[in-house]
Amino acid sequence: MGVKVALIQVPCPQVANDRLEPNQGLLYLATYLNYHGHEATLVDLSSTTEDTWVRLIPPADVYGFHTYTATYDTALEVARVARGVNPRAALVAGGPHVSALPQEALTHFDYVVVGEGETSLLRLVEALGKEDAPPRVLREPPVADLDSLPLPNYRLVDLDSYRRQVAGKRSLSMISSRGCPYRCTFCAGHMMGANERVRFRSPEGLVREAVYLATEMGVTNLKVNDDIFTAQLPRLRRINELLKPLNLNYRCYGEAHRCSSEVTDLLAQSGCRHISFGVESGSRKMLRLMKKPHTPAQVRAAIACAKASGLTVRAYLIVGFPGETWETVRETVELMLECCPHEYIVSAFMPYPGTPPYHHPEQFGITELDTDFSHYLQVKGNRETGYVFATRELNGDILAAMRDCIIKELSPCITWSGEAKAYSGISSTG
Ligand code: B12
Ligand code: SF4
């Protein structure tokens, strides 16, 4: 009999809807452990209240917790409850927050997994109870061959309890690559170790998952979460060839600097209906400070191509990265009014653990940093965002005024994404 593992998704009640879809990372992990003969379950506590946790957390030998920065404190509370359910169980934390701050997490958890978790968690589970104790911080190299991973098993969750929609129908997510070759200064995707090497699943592997979701789960409207889905044109052509006959609908993220009419036509022909660009700013200066790989001109061209191919376009914007001024805010407004995407979200810059501004605030002129991690939410309900730092020029009030200005200028012509229900369900997180 294998080890019993319960992987726990922690609630995030501040967002408009924290139960859009099952956590992909945890699903990958649970499926992988089951594949290797262990008894892993996924316990999704999103949209639940504290009084129910003791009933919802099953007895297990190992409890694993997913951590965003904003949910870290809640993860500690859930961990206390799990400890009560089985005081002898091993408590393991993984995900973006503890990957950035593993040593701090060791005061609360028995083990911390840094970066991608499949190999580390299996190693840990198989070492428990053996003579050689596993290290308390585990950091295995990222999975080299993504096609070797078993497809996430959605039978581990109650699909009817999730609310993500794409083009008006229930939707699930897929991911066909891991890693990103860029190093945008604000991006906390970095510390997952993924930028050591970008890895792609084969087009055939991705389409096998799409067919599985359509035929086994009855879900034909999908969301592709890759950071760099459009990175390789030959791969995209092959995905298009394989997806086209399936008549699926999907949404994905685009890369403005690698966009062309061929890219957006291929996406549209293969069933893509909605594309999101991480535009961040309309100011060349701000894009350079953030180390974004694109220019305002590339954003202009990309949005034009996507619209010409018939895609609904969403722009993600960041306000208040150090260096932002009213002039750069104006440039963002002007670029957006000129390109006129269909939807947008504007969040305040947030120095997440694992990013240079968090670890070297002085290099970015940051003079104050909020130590309450629960404030580190980019998108909450009711169009709200968090303000967690100050420089000599910027503080929460100024950031809020800048963000309000963008919202006021764009709202008459461009829809706030939370109100674009056909694609995001009742989401406002993305
Ligand atoms: C897709 C995505 C989402 C989707 C999630 C879809 C899904 N079905 O899972 C949605 C839109 C819901 C989402 C929401 C948010 N997201 Co998000 N999201 C991403 C994105 C782009 C990809 C994540 C992904 O699916 N990766 C693929 C899976 C396979 O990998 P993974 O999730 O990282 O899991 C692996 C490891 O982390 C590890 N692991 C994870 N959990 C555990 C637990 C244990 C026990 C172990 C051992 C290992 C382990 O093993 C997994 C398998 O290898 C990342 C950026 C990135 N490239 O990482 C941002 C990212 C994770 N999100 C981020 C944020 C901030 C958020 C929000 C808080 C935004 C907000 N509203 O303010 C919300 C969370 C609110 C909520 N709970 O609803 C930040 C996290 C930063 C941080 N330190 O907290 C990231 C890094 C982006 C960024 N801004 O830099 N997100
Ligand atoms: S391109 Fe996107 S995923 Fe890659 S580092 Fe920049 S923000 Fe992060």
Coordinates of C-alpha atoms and ligand atoms in Angstrom, one line a residue:
M1 CA 0.0 0.0 0.0
G2 CA 1.4 3.4 -1.0
V3 CA 1.6 6.5 1.1
K4 CA -1.7 8.6 1.5
V5 CA -1.2 12.1 0.3
A6 CA -3.8 15.0 0.4
L7 CA -2.9 18.0 -1.8
I8 CA -4.7 21.1 -0.6
Q9 CA -5.8 24.2 -2.6
V10 CA -6.0 27.1 -0.1
P11 CA -9.0 29.5 -0.3
C12 CA -8.5 33.1 -1.5
P13 CA -11.7 34.8 -0.5
Q14 CA -10.6 38.3 -1.5
V15 CA -10.8 37.6 -5.3
A16 CA -14.2 37.7 -7.1
N17 CA -14.2 34.0 -7.5
D18 CA -11.5 31.7 -6.2
R19 CA -13.2 28.5 -7.6
L20 CA -12.9 29.1 -11.3
E21 CA -11.1 25.8 -12.0
P22 CA -9.1 23.1 -10.3
N23 CA -5.5 24.1 -9.6
Q24 CA -3.4 22.6 -12.4
G25 CA -0.2 22.3 -10.5
L26 CA -1.9 20.2 -7.8
L27 CA -3.7 18.1 -10.3
Y28 CA -0.4 17.3 -12.1
L29 CA 1.1 16.3 -8.7
A30 CA -1.8 14.2 -7.6
T31 CA -2.0 12.4 -11.0
Y32 CA 1.8 11.8 -10.9
L33 CA 1.8 10.3 -7.4
N34 CA -1.2 8.0 -8.3
Y35 CA 0.6 6.9 -11.4
H36 CA 3.6 5.9 -9.2
G37 CA 1.4 3.8 -6.9
H38 CA 0.5 6.3 -4.1
E39 CA -2.9 7.3 -3.0
A40 CA -3.1 11.0 -3.7
T41 CA -6.3 13.2 -3.5
L42 CA -6.9 16.8 -4.2
V43 CA -8.7 18.7 -1.5
D44 CA -10.0 22.0 -2.9
L45 CA -10.8 24.4 -0.1
S46 CA -11.5 27.4 -2.4
S47 CA -14.8 29.1 -1.6
T48 CA -15.0 27.3 1.8
T49 CA -14.9 28.8 5.3
E50 CA -12.6 27.9 8.1
D51 CA -15.2 26.1 10.1
T52 CA -15.6 23.4 7.4
W53 CA -11.9 22.6 6.9
V54 CA -11.6 20.0 9.7
R55 CA -14.4 18.1 8.0
L56 CA -13.1 18.5 4.5
I57 CA -9.5 17.5 5.2
P58 CA -9.2 13.7 5.2
P59 CA -6.8 11.7 7.2
A60 CA -3.5 11.4 5.3
D61 CA 0.2 10.6 5.9
V62 CA 1.3 13.7 3.9
Y63 CA -0.5 17.0 3.5
G64 CA 0.8 19.3 0.6
F65 CA -0.2 23.0 0.4
H66 CA -0.1 25.2 -2.7
T67 CA 1.0 28.7 -1.8
Y68 CA 0.6 32.0 -3.5
T69 CA 2.1 35.0 -1.6
A70 CA -1.4 36.3 -0.9
T71 CA -2.7 32.9 0.4
Y72 CA 0.4 32.1 2.5
D73 CA -1.1 33.1 5.8
T74 CA -4.3 31.2 5.0
A75 CA -2.1 28.2 4.1
L76 CA -0.5 28.4 7.6
E77 CA -4.0 28.3 9.1
V78 CA -5.1 25.3 6.9
A79 CA -1.8 23.6 7.9
R80 CA -2.7 24.0 11.6
V81 CA -6.0 22.3 11.0
A82 CA -4.4 19.5 9.0
R83 CA -1.9 19.0 11.8
G84 CA -4.9 18.5 14.1
V85 CA -6.4 15.9 11.8
N86 CA -3.2 13.8 11.8
P87 CA -0.5 15.1 14.2
R88 CA 2.0 12.5 12.7
A89 CA 1.5 13.6 9.1
A90 CA 4.3 15.4 7.2
L91 CA 3.4 18.9 6.1
V92 CA 4.8 20.0 2.8
A93 CA 4.5 23.4 1.1
G94 CA 5.1 24.1 -2.6
G95 CA 4.2 26.7 -5.2
P96 CA 5.4 30.2 -6.0
H97 CA 5.5 31.8 -2.6
V98 CA 7.6 29.2 -0.7
S99 CA 9.7 28.6 -3.8
A100 CA 10.9 32.2 -3.3
L101 CA 11.2 32.0 0.5
P102 CA 11.9 28.4 1.4
Q103 CA 13.9 29.0 4.6
E104 CA 11.1 31.1 6.2
A105 CA 8.6 28.4 5.3
L106 CA 10.6 25.8 7.2
T107 CA 9.5 27.3 10.5
H108 CA 5.9 26.2 9.7
F109 CA 6.2 23.2 7.4
D110 CA 8.2 20.0 7.7
Y111 CA 9.3 20.2 4.0
V112 CA 9.4 22.7 1.3
V113 CA 9.5 21.9 -2.4
V114 CA 11.1 24.6 -4.6
G115 CA 10.0 24.9 -8.3
E116 CA 8.2 22.1 -10.2
G117 CA 7.1 19.5 -7.8
E118 CA 6.6 16.2 -9.5
T119 CA 10.0 14.6 -9.0
S120 CA 10.7 16.3 -5.6
L121 CA 7.3 15.2 -4.1
L122 CA 7.6 11.7 -5.3
R123 CA 11.2 11.5 -3.9
L124 CA 9.9 12.9 -0.6
V125 CA 6.9 10.5 -0.4
E126 CA 9.1 7.5 -1.2
A127 CA 11.8 8.5 1.4
L128 CA 9.4 9.0 4.3
G129 CA 9.7 6.4 7.0
K130 CA 13.0 5.1 5.5
E131 CA 16.3 5.3 7.2
D132 CA 17.8 8.2 5.2
A133 CA 15.7 11.2 6.0
P134 CA 15.0 13.4 3.0
P135 CA 16.4 17.0 2.9
R136 CA 13.9 19.5 4.3
V137 CA 14.2 21.7 1.2
L138 CA 13.8 19.7 -2.0
R139 CA 14.8 21.2 -5.4
E140 CA 14.9 18.6 -8.2
P141 CA 15.6 19.7 -11.8
P142 CA 12.5 20.7 -13.8
V143 CA 10.8 17.9 -15.7
A144 CA 12.7 17.5 -19.0
D145 CA 10.2 15.7 -21.1
L146 CA 6.7 17.1 -20.5
D147 CA 5.1 14.4 -22.7
S148 CA 6.3 11.9 -20.2
L149 CA 3.9 13.3 -17.5
P150 CA 0.5 11.6 -17.2
L151 CA -2.4 13.9 -18.2
P152 CA -4.0 15.6 -15.2
N153 CA -6.8 13.4 -14.0
Y154 CA -10.0 15.5 -13.6
R155 CA -11.8 12.7 -12.0
L156 CA -10.0 13.7 -8.8
V157 CA -12.2 16.8 -8.5
D158 CA -15.9 17.6 -8.6
L159 CA -16.0 19.4 -12.0
D160 CA -19.5 20.7 -11.4
S161 CA -18.2 22.9 -8.6
Y162 CA -16.1 25.1 -10.9
R163 CA -17.2 28.1 -12.8
R164 CA -14.7 29.0 -15.5
Q165 CA -16.3 29.8 -18.8
V166 CA -14.8 30.4 -22.3
A167 CA -17.1 31.6 -25.0
G168 CA -20.1 31.1 -22.7
K169 CA -19.4 27.4 -21.9
R170 CA -17.7 25.5 -19.1
S171 CA -13.9 25.5 -19.5
L172 CA -10.8 23.8 -18.3
S173 CA -7.2 24.8 -18.6
M174 CA -4.2 23.2 -20.3
I175 CA -0.6 24.0 -20.3
S176 CA 1.7 23.0 -23.2
S177 CA 5.0 24.4 -22.1
R178 CA 6.9 25.3 -19.0
G179 CA 9.3 28.1 -18.6
C180 CA 9.9 31.4 -20.2
P181 CA 13.1 32.7 -21.7
Y182 CA 12.5 36.3 -20.5
R183 CA 13.1 37.9 -17.2
C184 CA 10.6 40.6 -16.8
T185 CA 11.5 42.4 -13.5
F186 CA 8.0 42.1 -12.0
C187 CA 7.3 38.5 -12.9
A188 CA 7.2 35.9 -10.2
G189 CA 7.1 33.1 -12.7
H190 CA 10.9 33.1 -12.7
M191 CA 11.6 31.5 -9.4
M192 CA 9.8 28.3 -10.3
G193 CA 13.2 27.3 -11.8
A194 CA 11.4 27.2 -15.1
N195 CA 13.6 29.6 -16.9
E196 CA 16.6 27.2 -16.6
R197 CA 15.2 25.6 -19.8
V198 CA 12.0 26.2 -21.7
R199 CA 10.3 22.9 -22.5
F200 CA 7.4 22.3 -24.9
R201 CA 5.0 19.4 -25.0
S202 CA 4.6 17.9 -28.5
P203 CA 1.6 19.2 -30.5
E204 CA 0.4 15.6 -30.5
G205 CA 0.6 15.5 -26.7
L206 CA -1.4 18.8 -26.3
V207 CA -4.0 17.6 -28.7
R208 CA -4.3 14.3 -26.9
E209 CA -5.2 16.2 -23.8
A210 CA -7.8 18.4 -25.7
V211 CA -9.4 15.2 -27.0
Y212 CA -9.4 13.7 -23.5
L213 CA -11.1 16.8 -22.1
A214 CA -13.7 16.9 -24.9
T215 CA -14.5 13.2 -24.9
E216 CA -14.0 12.1 -21.3
M217 CA -14.9 15.3 -19.5
G218 CA -17.3 16.8 -22.0
V219 CA -15.4 20.1 -22.0
T220 CA -14.8 21.6 -25.5
N221 CA -14.0 25.2 -24.5
L222 CA -10.4 25.5 -23.2
K223 CA -7.9 27.9 -21.8
V224 CA -4.3 27.5 -22.7
N225 CA -2.2 29.0 -19.9
D226 CA 1.3 28.9 -21.6
D227 CA 3.4 32.0 -21.2
I228 CA 4.9 31.4 -24.6
F229 CA 2.3 29.5 -26.6
T230 CA 3.1 31.3 -29.8
A231 CA 6.9 31.1 -29.4
Q232 CA 7.5 28.5 -32.2
L233 CA 5.8 29.1 -35.5
P234 CA 6.3 25.5 -36.9
R235 CA 4.9 24.1 -33.7
L236 CA 1.9 26.4 -33.9
R237 CA 1.3 25.4 -37.5
R238 CA 1.2 21.7 -36.4
I239 CA -1.1 22.5 -33.5
N240 CA -3.4 24.3 -35.9
E241 CA -3.4 21.2 -38.3
L242 CA -4.3 18.9 -35.4
L243 CA -6.8 21.1 -33.6
K244 CA -8.8 22.4 -36.6
P245 CA -10.8 19.3 -37.3
L246 CA -11.8 19.1 -33.6
N247 CA -14.0 22.2 -33.6
L248 CA -12.9 23.3 -30.1
N249 CA -13.0 26.8 -28.7
Y250 CA -10.1 28.1 -26.7
R251 CA -8.4 31.3 -25.3
C252 CA -4.7 31.8 -24.8
Y253 CA -2.0 34.3 -24.0
G254 CA -0.1 36.0 -26.9
E255 CA 3.3 37.5 -27.1
A256 CA 3.2 41.0 -28.7
H257 CA 6.8 40.8 -29.9
R258 CA 6.3 37.5 -31.7
C259 CA 2.9 38.2 -33.1
S260 CA 2.0 38.4 -36.8
S261 CA -1.1 38.0 -38.9
E262 CA 0.1 34.4 -39.6
V263 CA 0.1 33.7 -35.9
T264 CA -3.3 35.2 -35.2
D265 CA -4.8 33.5 -38.3
L266 CA -3.4 30.1 -37.2
L267 CA -4.9 30.7 -33.7
A268 CA -8.3 31.7 -35.1
Q269 CA -8.4 28.8 -37.6
S270 CA -7.7 26.3 -34.8
G271 CA -10.5 27.5 -32.6
C272 CA -9.0 30.4 -30.6
R273 CA -11.6 33.0 -29.8
H274 CA -9.8 35.2 -27.2
I275 CA -6.2 36.3 -26.7
S276 CA -4.6 38.1 -23.8
F277 CA -1.5 40.2 -24.1
G278 CA 0.6 41.2 -21.1
V279 CA 0.9 44.8 -22.5
E280 CA 1.8 46.2 -19.0
S281 CA 2.5 49.8 -20.3
G282 CA 2.3 52.0 -23.3
S283 CA 5.6 53.8 -22.3
R284 CA 8.8 52.7 -24.0
K285 CA 10.7 53.8 -20.9
M286 CA 8.5 51.7 -18.5
L287 CA 8.7 48.7 -20.8
R288 CA 12.5 49.0 -20.7
L289 CA 12.6 49.3 -16.9
M290 CA 10.4 46.3 -16.6
K291 CA 12.6 44.4 -19.1
K292 CA 9.5 43.5 -21.2
P293 CA 10.5 42.0 -24.5
H294 CA 8.1 44.1 -26.6
T295 CA 7.8 47.8 -27.6
P296 CA 4.6 49.9 -27.9
A297 CA 4.8 49.5 -31.7
Q298 CA 4.8 45.7 -31.4
V299 CA 1.7 46.0 -29.1
R300 CA 0.0 48.1 -31.7
A301 CA 0.7 45.7 -34.5
A302 CA -0.1 42.6 -32.4
I303 CA -3.5 43.9 -31.3
A304 CA -4.3 45.0 -34.9
C305 CA -3.5 41.4 -36.2
A306 CA -5.5 39.7 -33.5
K307 CA -8.5 41.9 -34.2
A308 CA -8.2 41.4 -37.9
S309 CA -8.2 37.6 -37.3
G310 CA -11.5 38.0 -35.4
L311 CA -10.1 37.3 -31.9
T312 CA -11.4 39.1 -28.8
V313 CA -8.4 40.9 -27.3
R314 CA -7.6 41.5 -23.6
A315 CA -4.8 43.7 -22.4
Y316 CA -3.2 43.3 -19.0
L317 CA -1.7 46.5 -17.7
I318 CA 0.5 47.3 -14.7
V319 CA 0.5 50.7 -13.1
G320 CA 3.2 52.0 -10.7
F321 CA 6.3 50.1 -11.5
P322 CA 9.1 52.3 -10.0
G323 CA 9.8 55.0 -12.6
E324 CA 6.1 55.5 -13.5
T325 CA 5.0 59.1 -13.8
W326 CA 1.8 60.9 -14.9
E327 CA 3.5 61.2 -18.3
T328 CA 4.0 57.4 -18.7
V329 CA 0.5 56.8 -17.4
R330 CA -0.7 59.1 -20.2
E331 CA 1.3 57.1 -22.8
T332 CA -0.5 53.9 -21.6
V333 CA -3.9 55.5 -21.9
E334 CA -3.1 56.8 -25.4
L335 CA -1.7 53.4 -26.6
M336 CA -4.8 51.6 -25.4
L337 CA -7.2 54.1 -26.8
E338 CA -5.4 53.9 -30.1
C339 CA -5.4 50.0 -30.2
C340 CA -8.7 49.6 -28.5
P341 CA -8.6 46.0 -27.3
H342 CA -12.0 44.7 -26.3
E343 CA -11.1 44.1 -22.6
Y344 CA -8.5 45.1 -20.1
I345 CA -7.4 44.6 -16.5
V346 CA -5.1 47.1 -14.7
S347 CA -3.4 46.0 -11.6
A348 CA -0.9 47.8 -9.4
F349 CA 2.8 46.7 -9.5
M350 CA 3.5 44.2 -6.8
P351 CA 7.1 43.3 -5.7
Y352 CA 6.5 39.6 -5.2
P353 CA 9.1 37.5 -3.3
G354 CA 11.4 35.9 -5.9
T355 CA 11.6 39.1 -8.0
P356 CA 14.5 41.6 -8.0
P357 CA 12.3 44.5 -6.5
Y358 CA 11.5 42.4 -3.5
H359 CA 15.0 41.2 -2.7
H360 CA 16.8 44.4 -3.7
P361 CA 14.2 47.2 -3.1
E362 CA 16.9 49.8 -2.9
Q363 CA 17.9 49.2 -6.5
F364 CA 14.4 50.2 -7.5
G365 CA 14.1 53.2 -5.1
I366 CA 11.6 51.3 -3.0
T367 CA 11.6 52.8 0.5
E368 CA 8.7 50.9 2.1
L369 CA 7.4 47.4 1.6
D370 CA 4.2 46.0 3.1
T371 CA 5.1 42.9 5.2
D372 CA 1.5 41.7 5.3
F373 CA 1.5 39.1 2.5
S374 CA -2.3 38.9 2.4
H375 CA -2.2 42.4 0.7
Y376 CA -0.3 41.0 -2.3
L377 CA -3.3 40.6 -4.6
Q378 CA -3.2 42.1 -8.1
V379 CA -6.9 41.6 -8.8
K380 CA -9.5 41.4 -6.1
G381 CA -13.3 41.6 -6.5
N382 CA -14.9 44.9 -7.6
R383 CA -12.0 46.0 -9.7
E384 CA -9.8 46.4 -6.6
T385 CA -6.0 45.8 -6.4
G386 CA -3.4 45.9 -3.6
Y387 CA -0.9 48.8 -3.0
V388 CA 2.1 47.4 -1.1
F389 CA 5.1 49.6 -1.6
A390 CA 6.3 53.2 -1.7
T391 CA 9.2 55.0 -3.4
R392 CA 10.1 58.7 -2.9
E393 CA 7.8 59.5 -5.8
L394 CA 5.1 56.9 -5.5
N395 CA 2.8 55.7 -2.7
G396 CA -0.5 54.0 -2.4
D397 CA -2.5 57.2 -2.9
I398 CA -0.6 58.2 -6.0
L399 CA -0.8 54.7 -7.4
A400 CA -4.5 54.6 -6.8
A401 CA -5.0 57.9 -8.5
M402 CA -3.0 56.8 -11.5
R403 CA -4.9 53.5 -11.7
D404 CA -8.3 55.3 -11.3
C405 CA -7.2 57.7 -14.1
I406 CA -6.5 54.7 -16.5
I407 CA -9.8 53.1 -15.6
K408 CA -11.8 56.3 -16.1
E409 CA -10.2 57.0 -19.5
L410 CA -10.6 53.5 -20.8
S411 CA -13.9 52.4 -19.4
P412 CA -16.1 54.2 -21.9
C413 CA -14.5 52.4 -24.8
I414 CA -12.9 49.2 -23.4
T415 CA -14.6 46.7 -21.1
W416 CA -13.2 45.8 -17.7
S417 CA -12.5 42.1 -18.0
G418 CA -14.6 41.1 -15.1
E419 CA -17.7 42.4 -17.0
A420 CA -16.8 40.4 -20.1
K421 CA -18.7 37.4 -18.8
A422 CA -18.7 35.3 -22.0
Y423 CA -15.0 34.6 -21.7
S424 CA -14.2 34.7 -18.1
G425 CA -17.3 33.5 -16.4
I426 CA -17.6 35.5 -13.2
S427 CA -13.9 35.9 -12.9
S428 CA -11.8 38.9 -12.5
T429 CA -8.5 37.2 -11.9
G430 CA -7.7 36.1 -15.4
Ligands
B12_1 C1 -2.5 30.1 -15.0 C2 -2.2 30.9 -13.8 C3 -3.3 31.3 -13.0 C4 -4.6 30.6 -13.1 C5 -4.6 29.2 -12.5 C6 -5.2 28.2 -13.4 C7 -5.1 26.8 -12.9 N1 -6.0 26.0 -13.3 O1 -4.3 26.4 -12.1 C8 -5.6 31.6 -12.4 C9 -6.1 32.6 -13.4 C10 -6.7 31.1 -11.7 C11 -4.5 32.4 -11.6 C12 -4.9 33.1 -10.5 C13 -4.0 33.9 -9.7 N2 -2.7 34.0 -9.9 CO1 -1.7 33.0 -11.3 N3 -0.7 32.3 -12.6 C14 -0.9 31.4 -13.5 C15 0.4 31.1 -14.4 C16 0.4 32.0 -15.6 C17 0.7 29.7 -14.7 C18 0.4 28.7 -13.5 C19 0.3 27.3 -14.0 O2 -0.7 26.8 -14.3 N4 1.5 26.6 -14.1 C20 1.6 25.2 -14.5 C21 1.5 24.3 -13.3 C22 1.7 22.8 -13.8 O3 2.6 24.7 -12.5 P1 2.4 25.3 -11.0 O4 1.0 25.8 -10.8 O5 3.5 26.3 -10.8 O6 2.6 24.0 -10.1 C23 3.9 23.4 -10.0 C24 4.8 24.0 -8.9 O7 4.5 25.3 -8.5 C25 4.7 23.0 -7.8 N5 3.7 23.1 -6.8 C26 2.6 23.9 -6.8 N6 1.9 23.7 -5.7 C27 2.5 22.8 -4.9 C28 2.2 22.2 -3.7 C29 3.1 21.2 -3.2 C30 2.7 20.5 -2.0 C31 4.2 20.8 -3.9 C32 5.1 19.8 -3.4 C33 4.6 21.5 -5.1 C34 3.7 22.4 -5.6 O8 4.5 21.7 -8.5 C35 3.6 22.0 -9.6 C36 3.8 21.0 -10.6 O9 5.1 21.0 -11.1 C37 1.5 31.6 -13.3 C38 2.8 32.1 -13.9 C39 3.8 31.0 -14.1 N7 4.4 30.8 -15.2 O10 4.0 30.2 -13.1 C40 0.8 32.7 -12.6 C41 1.1 33.0 -11.1 C42 1.3 31.7 -10.4 N8 -0.1 33.6 -10.6 C43 0.2 34.5 -9.7 C44 -0.8 35.3 -9.0 C45 -0.4 36.4 -8.2 C46 -2.2 34.9 -9.1 C47 -3.3 35.6 -8.3 C48 -3.0 35.7 -6.8 C49 -3.6 36.9 -9.0 C50 -4.5 37.9 -8.2 N9 -5.8 37.7 -8.4 O11 -4.0 38.7 -7.5 C51 -4.5 34.7 -8.6 C52 -4.8 33.7 -7.4 C53 -6.2 33.8 -6.8 C54 -6.9 32.5 -6.8 N10 -6.6 31.5 -6.0 O12 -7.9 32.4 -7.5 C55 1.6 34.8 -9.5 C56 2.1 34.2 -8.2 C57 3.0 35.1 -7.4 C58 3.0 34.8 -6.0 N11 4.2 34.8 -5.4 O13 2.0 34.7 -5.4 C59 2.2 34.1 -10.8 C60 3.6 33.5 -10.6 C61 2.3 35.1 -11.9 C62 3.0 36.4 -11.6 N12 2.2 37.5 -11.3 O14 4.1 36.5 -11.5 N13 -3.3 32.2 -12.0
SF4_2 S1 7.3 37.2 -20.8 FE1 5.6 36.9 -19.3 S2 6.0 34.9 -18.3 FE2 7.9 35.6 -19.3 S3 9.1 36.7 -17.7 FE3 7.9 38.2 -18.9 S4 5.9 38.4 -17.7 FE4 6.9 36.5 -17.0

